[in-house]
Amino acid sequence: MIDLFTWTTPNGHKIHIMLEETGLPYTAHGIDIGTGEQFDPEFLKISPNNKIPAMVDRDGPGGKPYAVFESGAMLMYLADKTGKFLPKETAARYDVIQWLMFQMGGVGPMLGQAHHFRAYAPEQIPYAINRYTNEAKRLYGVMDRRLAGRDWFAGDYSIADMAIFPWLRSWERQGVVLDDYPNVKRWFEAMNARPAVQRGLQVLKDRERSGPMDAKQKEILFGATQYQRR
Ligand SMILES: N[C@@H](CCC(=O)N[C@@H](CS)C(=O)NCC(=O)O)C(=O)O
């Protein structure tokens, strides 16, 4: 049994999708990052960077509980545990890992910043908006070229696809027009059509924030609470 500590955000959705695709039994525990639950000392023991997702595999290596944080590491752990969505053969395996790392180091942070400066920043800063919107568009271009003549990012459907997809769901808020990237759009629609992806997106949906972030939530995520020394 996996105890998953998560929320309804792109990094959470990656793991929901993987757990649904593999069929591993799991319980999703909501960590409401808008109310500061990510700073609970018990949560910090398994997620020292105060971010979701994190998990405890009650049946980890050697039959002992094992905790994992960082969604890329969690995807690799779950893939190795089940033997699914990450090939064993070296070249095929590293093809997937490269595109997983591209998501972790590029797509997530850069699209996140585009979203932040376009939607959440208290002032509209043209330099920041242009910088991250341009970077978002550049990354969509990289993905569009990669997906030309391919169904998936690296060989068969893999954890790389699961990692990238949730970040592209908010393309409008990143200043991107999906129609400008036809290969990404085709892949996105194929992802969206997968039943396990649809189930993954429903996890904790009833607790999802409705409407814009309020001042208290912004303070917790971007203000003094975030930078308090613990
Ligand atoms: N590199 C981390 C990023 C995780 C992350 O940024 N999580 C966000 C939600 S998508 C979060 O928990 N934010 C709460 C906070 O920063 O306090 C991963 O991929 O797991």
Coordinates of C-alpha atoms in Angstrom, one line a residue, residues 50-203:
N50 CA 7.8 21.5 2.0
K51 CA 6.3 20.5 -1.3
I52 CA 3.8 17.9 -2.5
P53 CA 3.9 15.2 -3.7
A54 CA 5.6 12.8 -1.3
M55 CA 4.8 9.2 -0.4
V56 CA 5.5 6.3 1.9
D57 CA 5.6 2.9 0.4
R58 CA 4.5 0.7 3.3
D59 CA 6.0 -2.3 1.5
G60 CA 9.3 -0.7 0.4
P61 CA 12.7 -2.3 -0.2
G62 CA 13.3 -5.2 2.2
G63 CA 9.6 -5.2 3.1
K64 CA 10.1 -2.0 5.2
P65 CA 8.4 1.4 4.8
Y66 CA 10.2 3.7 2.5
A67 CA 9.6 7.4 1.9
V68 CA 10.2 9.3 -1.3
F69 CA 9.8 13.0 -2.3
E70 CA 10.4 14.8 -5.6
S71 CA 7.9 13.7 -8.2
G72 CA 10.6 12.6 -10.8
A73 CA 12.2 10.3 -8.2
M74 CA 8.7 9.1 -7.2
L75 CA 7.8 8.2 -10.8
M76 CA 11.1 6.3 -11.2
Y77 CA 10.6 4.5 -7.9
L78 CA 7.0 3.4 -8.9
A79 CA 8.2 2.4 -12.4
D80 CA 11.0 0.2 -10.9
K81 CA 8.6 -1.2 -8.3
T82 CA 6.1 -2.3 -10.9
G83 CA 8.4 -2.9 -13.9
K84 CA 6.1 -0.5 -16.0
F85 CA 6.6 2.7 -18.0
L86 CA 10.4 2.8 -17.7
P87 CA 12.3 0.3 -19.8
K88 CA 15.2 -1.8 -18.3
E89 CA 17.4 -1.7 -21.4
T90 CA 20.0 1.1 -20.9
A91 CA 19.4 3.2 -24.0
A92 CA 15.6 3.0 -23.9
R93 CA 15.7 3.7 -20.1
Y94 CA 17.9 6.8 -20.5
D95 CA 15.7 8.1 -23.4
V96 CA 12.8 8.2 -20.9
I97 CA 15.0 9.6 -18.1
Q98 CA 16.2 12.5 -20.4
W99 CA 12.7 13.6 -21.1
L100 CA 11.7 13.2 -17.5
M101 CA 14.6 15.4 -16.5
F102 CA 13.6 17.9 -19.2
Q103 CA 10.3 18.2 -17.5
M104 CA 11.8 18.4 -14.0
G105 CA 14.4 21.0 -14.9
G106 CA 12.7 22.9 -17.7
V107 CA 9.0 22.5 -18.3
G108 CA 7.9 22.5 -14.6
P109 CA 10.0 25.5 -13.3
M110 CA 9.7 27.6 -16.5
L111 CA 6.0 27.1 -17.1
G112 CA 5.5 27.6 -13.4
Q113 CA 7.3 31.0 -13.5
A114 CA 5.3 32.0 -16.6
H115 CA 2.1 31.2 -14.7
H116 CA 3.3 33.0 -11.6
F117 CA 4.3 36.3 -13.3
R118 CA 1.2 36.3 -15.6
A119 CA -1.4 35.3 -13.0
Y120 CA -0.1 35.6 -9.4
A121 CA 2.5 38.4 -9.1
P122 CA 1.1 41.5 -7.3
E123 CA 2.5 43.7 -10.0
Q124 CA 2.7 43.2 -13.8
I125 CA 6.4 43.1 -14.6
P126 CA 6.9 43.2 -18.3
Y127 CA 10.4 41.9 -18.3
A128 CA 9.5 38.8 -16.2
I129 CA 6.3 38.2 -18.2
N130 CA 8.1 38.3 -21.5
R131 CA 11.1 36.3 -20.2
Y132 CA 9.0 33.4 -19.0
T133 CA 6.3 33.5 -21.7
N134 CA 9.0 33.4 -24.3
E135 CA 10.7 30.5 -22.5
A136 CA 7.3 28.7 -22.3
K137 CA 6.9 29.1 -26.1
R138 CA 10.4 27.9 -26.7
L139 CA 9.8 24.8 -24.7
Y140 CA 6.6 24.1 -26.5
G141 CA 8.6 24.3 -29.7
V142 CA 11.1 21.8 -28.4
M143 CA 8.3 19.4 -27.5
D144 CA 6.6 19.9 -30.9
R145 CA 9.8 19.0 -32.8
R146 CA 10.3 16.0 -30.5
L147 CA 6.8 14.7 -31.1
A148 CA 7.0 15.1 -34.9
G149 CA 6.4 11.5 -36.2
R150 CA 6.2 10.1 -32.7
D151 CA 3.3 9.1 -30.5
W152 CA 5.2 9.5 -27.2
F153 CA 8.2 11.4 -25.9
A154 CA 10.5 8.4 -25.6
G155 CA 9.6 5.1 -27.2
D156 CA 6.4 3.6 -25.7
Y157 CA 4.1 5.6 -23.3
S158 CA 6.2 6.3 -20.2
I159 CA 6.7 8.2 -17.0
A160 CA 8.1 11.1 -19.2
D161 CA 4.7 11.6 -20.8
M162 CA 3.0 11.4 -17.4
A163 CA 5.4 14.0 -16.0
I164 CA 4.9 16.5 -18.9
F165 CA 1.2 16.3 -19.4
P166 CA -0.2 17.9 -16.3
W167 CA 2.0 21.0 -16.9
L168 CA 0.5 21.6 -20.3
R169 CA -3.1 21.6 -19.1
S170 CA -2.8 25.3 -18.3
W171 CA -1.3 26.4 -21.6
E172 CA -3.6 29.4 -21.9
R173 CA -2.4 30.7 -18.6
Q174 CA 1.2 30.3 -19.7
G175 CA 0.5 32.6 -22.7
V176 CA 0.6 29.8 -25.2
V177 CA -1.8 28.8 -28.0
L178 CA -1.9 25.0 -28.3
D179 CA -2.9 25.1 -31.9
D180 CA 0.5 26.6 -32.7
Y181 CA 2.1 23.3 -31.7
P182 CA 0.1 20.6 -33.7
N183 CA 2.3 17.6 -32.6
V184 CA 2.0 18.7 -28.9
K185 CA -1.8 19.1 -29.4
R186 CA -2.2 15.6 -30.9
W187 CA -0.2 14.1 -28.1
F188 CA -2.1 16.1 -25.5
E189 CA -5.4 14.9 -26.8
A190 CA -4.1 11.3 -26.7
M191 CA -3.1 11.7 -23.1
N192 CA -6.4 13.3 -22.2
A193 CA -8.3 10.4 -23.7
R194 CA -6.6 7.8 -21.4
P195 CA -9.0 6.5 -18.8
A196 CA -6.2 6.3 -16.1
V197 CA -5.2 9.9 -16.8
Q198 CA -8.8 11.0 -16.4
R199 CA -9.1 9.1 -13.1
G200 CA -5.8 10.6 -11.9
L201 CA -7.1 14.1 -12.6
Q202 CA -10.2 13.4 -10.4
V203 CA -8.1 12.5 -7.3

